[in-house]
Amino acid sequence: MIEMQGITKYYDNFRALNNISLKVEKGEILGLLGPNGAGKTTAMRILTCFLPATSGTASVAGFDVFEDSLEVRRRIGYLPETPPLYPEMTVKSYLNFIGEIRELPARHRLERIGYVAERIGLTENIGRVIGTLSKGYRQRVGLAQALLHNPEVLILDEPTVGLDPNQIIEIRGLIKDLAKDHTIVLSTHILPEVSMTCSRVVIISEGDIVAVDSVTNLEKNATASPAWKIILKPAVGQNWRETIDKFDGASICDIKELTDAFEFTLKLSRSERFDDLFGQMTGGGAMFREISPIRATLEDIFLKLTSTEEGKEAA
Amino acid sequence: MKILAIMKKELQSFFFSPIAYIVFSSFLAIVGYLFWVILVTSKVATLEPMLYNAAFILLLASPVLTMRLVSEEKKSKTIELLLTSPISPFEIIAGKFLACFVLYLVLILLTLQYPLILSWYSTDFDVGPIYSGYFGLVLLGAAYISLGLFASTLTENQIIAAMISFGGLMLFWIFGWAKHAFESDFGEFLGKLSLFDRYAEFLRGIVDSGNVIFFVVFTMTWLFLATRVLESDRWR
């Protein structure tokens, strides 16, 4: 559905994107992830025909963004970083204007505005002047604008910025729901958002793609060996350290002594062996108060992938 | 029609903001005052001074109407919406031009009360120069707006846009002043570029096709340049 090949973009001498290639299949939600200034917005602007690439080609739904810009623009809905709103218009007249410039036939327009407003939770505010709306509602109007003409491809630049937690959950739900009949590219620097909504993640740092994978794979690969956080209350006189030390492939670290128990991190070479160890420990009379698996979160991966340079400089 | 959609939206914003009302009321107040003063002092039933004054006041007022047309879209980033919609820069510029032109026509229609007053009270009233004068005023307005619209595409700062269009219009207004100083072909050429010299002929009741073509070409040129500037924003 969307394809970028060797896209490089320079602003004067500043390189915003460096040889970016990626592919998005129909019905997929792709998350563009990266720190501020990584080039997410630039990539999106190239896909929406707002900016030309310095070199490389990009196409949406089989149309080249430079050669067939009009066809591409017909097929995309775009929510820029700042929702493009006219504060003096009412929500309804604004959406009607969008319908007109997005070539939505007049006979479907009202119906479609009603449907989109309903879906995004704008129905009650449809008659209000945009300038008087709160930031969250403005964001919704921006999203409504992108959806209005039912485009094949949705490009959303930080869609949940400025929303309160409840709204964020709603909008994420909406985005997942939309993926049924739209292909979506969204950018964010909020990591949980990607794990919750996207099927695939592209991590960009300083204009380079540093990782492309599914969220689960990224998380899996980042954890070298399985680990658990454990709070253990040993039986009186039980030599629990020895049991673990003798156990094949087990190691512990970060030991903390609590009033009547111990907290530590346990690592095993193979996770299937946890049951054996558990059996040995409880057999000796120890009580487990807490066992929680430690997974590398997207945060860890993200930091690892994007902050190597800064880390060195800081050191 | 996407041009009409843009035009409708622009007209809405003109009337939702106080700009249109303020320009309208101050223009009518000044023109009305001058009409009264000139009429009671000269006691001649001619509209020439009024049309001349109106043209000059509109030269001052039109940059205020045109300055926000594109600048504001750039500042509030709504230009990103327009340029990523299936709409061409030409349609954007044409729609905005028409909106402002409609507003200008309304403004001119409101001054029709003065010729009506004159024709009511005067005997032997020559309507010929009134028709030609108003025709000239309409063409002049198109020229004002096109240059102002072009200036507005250059910057996201409305004050700068207003200043550029005001400066540009003023320059084209006074080009003719040097005509007599040079007394050569060059002087003639400068005079031909002057909006004022050409407009003055309309006020005398002359509708010269050369003058009409000049205003049309002048307008088209600035609109074309405005379109190109809007397109070129993408290349950067």
Coordinates of C-alpha atoms in Angstrom, one line a residue, chain A residues 41-164:
Chain A
T41 CA 7.2 14.3 10.5
T42 CA 9.5 14.8 7.5
A43 CA 8.8 11.2 6.4
M44 CA 5.0 11.8 6.7
R45 CA 5.2 15.0 4.9
I46 CA 6.9 13.3 2.0
L47 CA 4.2 10.6 1.9
T48 CA 1.4 13.2 1.9
C49 CA 3.1 15.1 -1.0
F50 CA 3.6 18.2 1.2
L51 CA 7.4 18.0 0.7
P52 CA 9.4 16.4 -2.0
A53 CA 12.3 14.1 -1.1
T54 CA 15.8 15.1 -2.1
S55 CA 16.3 11.6 -3.6
G56 CA 14.5 8.3 -3.6
T57 CA 10.9 7.4 -4.5
A58 CA 7.8 6.9 -2.5
S59 CA 4.4 5.6 -3.6
V60 CA 1.0 5.3 -2.0
A61 CA -1.6 2.9 -3.4
G62 CA 0.6 2.4 -6.4
F63 CA 0.8 6.1 -7.2
D64 CA 4.1 8.0 -7.1
V65 CA 3.9 10.9 -4.6
F66 CA 5.7 13.2 -7.0
E67 CA 4.4 12.1 -10.4
D68 CA 0.8 11.4 -9.4
S69 CA 0.5 13.7 -6.4
L70 CA -3.1 14.4 -7.0
E71 CA -4.1 10.7 -7.0
V72 CA -2.1 10.2 -3.9
R73 CA -3.7 13.1 -2.2
R74 CA -7.2 11.8 -3.1
R75 CA -6.4 8.5 -1.2
I76 CA -4.9 9.8 2.0
G77 CA -6.2 11.4 5.1
Y78 CA -3.6 13.3 7.0
L79 CA -3.5 14.6 10.5
P80 CA -0.5 16.9 10.8
E81 CA 1.3 17.6 14.0
T82 CA -0.8 20.7 14.6
P83 CA -4.4 20.0 13.7
P84 CA -5.1 22.3 10.7
L85 CA -8.2 24.1 12.0
Y86 CA -9.8 27.4 11.3
P87 CA -10.7 28.7 14.7
E88 CA -13.5 31.0 13.5
M89 CA -15.5 28.2 11.9
T90 CA -17.9 25.8 13.6
V91 CA -17.1 22.1 13.6
K92 CA -19.8 21.4 11.2
S93 CA -19.0 24.1 8.7
Y94 CA -15.3 23.1 8.9
L95 CA -16.0 19.5 8.2
N96 CA -18.3 20.6 5.4
F97 CA -15.5 22.6 3.9
I98 CA -13.2 19.6 4.2
G99 CA -15.8 17.5 2.4
E100 CA -15.9 19.9 -0.4
I101 CA -12.1 20.1 -1.0
R102 CA -11.8 16.3 -0.5
E103 CA -14.3 15.7 -3.2
L104 CA -16.9 14.1 -1.1
P105 CA -20.1 14.2 -3.2
A106 CA -22.6 16.7 -1.8
R107 CA -25.3 14.1 -1.3
H108 CA -23.1 12.0 1.0
R109 CA -21.5 14.8 2.8
L110 CA -24.0 15.5 5.7
E111 CA -24.5 11.8 6.3
R112 CA -20.7 11.2 6.4
I113 CA -20.1 14.2 8.7
G114 CA -22.7 12.8 11.1
Y115 CA -21.2 9.4 11.0
V116 CA -17.6 10.6 11.6
A117 CA -18.7 13.0 14.4
E118 CA -20.5 10.1 16.1
R119 CA -17.6 7.8 15.8
I120 CA -15.1 10.3 17.2
G121 CA -17.4 11.6 19.9
L122 CA -18.0 15.1 18.5
T123 CA -21.7 15.0 18.0
E124 CA -22.5 17.2 21.0
N125 CA -20.0 19.8 19.9
I126 CA -20.7 19.9 16.2
G127 CA -22.3 23.3 16.3
R128 CA -19.6 24.9 18.4
V129 CA -17.0 27.3 17.1
I130 CA -13.6 25.5 16.9
G131 CA -11.8 28.3 18.6
T132 CA -13.7 27.7 21.8
L133 CA -13.0 24.0 21.9
S134 CA -10.5 22.4 24.3
K135 CA -7.3 21.0 23.0
G136 CA -8.6 17.4 23.2
Y137 CA -11.6 18.3 21.1
R138 CA -9.5 20.2 18.6
Q139 CA -7.4 17.0 18.2
R140 CA -10.6 15.1 17.6
V141 CA -11.7 17.6 15.0
G142 CA -8.3 17.1 13.3
L143 CA -8.8 13.4 13.3
A144 CA -12.4 13.7 12.0
Q145 CA -10.9 15.8 9.2
A146 CA -8.5 13.1 8.2
L147 CA -11.2 10.4 8.2
L148 CA -14.0 12.3 6.6
H149 CA -13.5 11.2 3.0
N150 CA -12.9 7.5 4.1
P151 CA -9.4 7.4 2.6
E152 CA -7.5 4.2 2.0
V153 CA -4.5 5.5 3.8
L154 CA -4.4 7.4 7.1
I155 CA -1.3 9.3 8.1
L156 CA -1.5 10.5 11.7
D157 CA 1.3 12.6 13.2
E158 CA 1.1 12.1 17.0
P159 CA -2.7 11.5 17.1
T160 CA -3.0 11.3 20.8
V161 CA -1.0 14.3 21.8
G162 CA -2.8 16.7 24.1
L163 CA -5.6 14.3 25.0
D164 CA -6.5 13.2 28.6

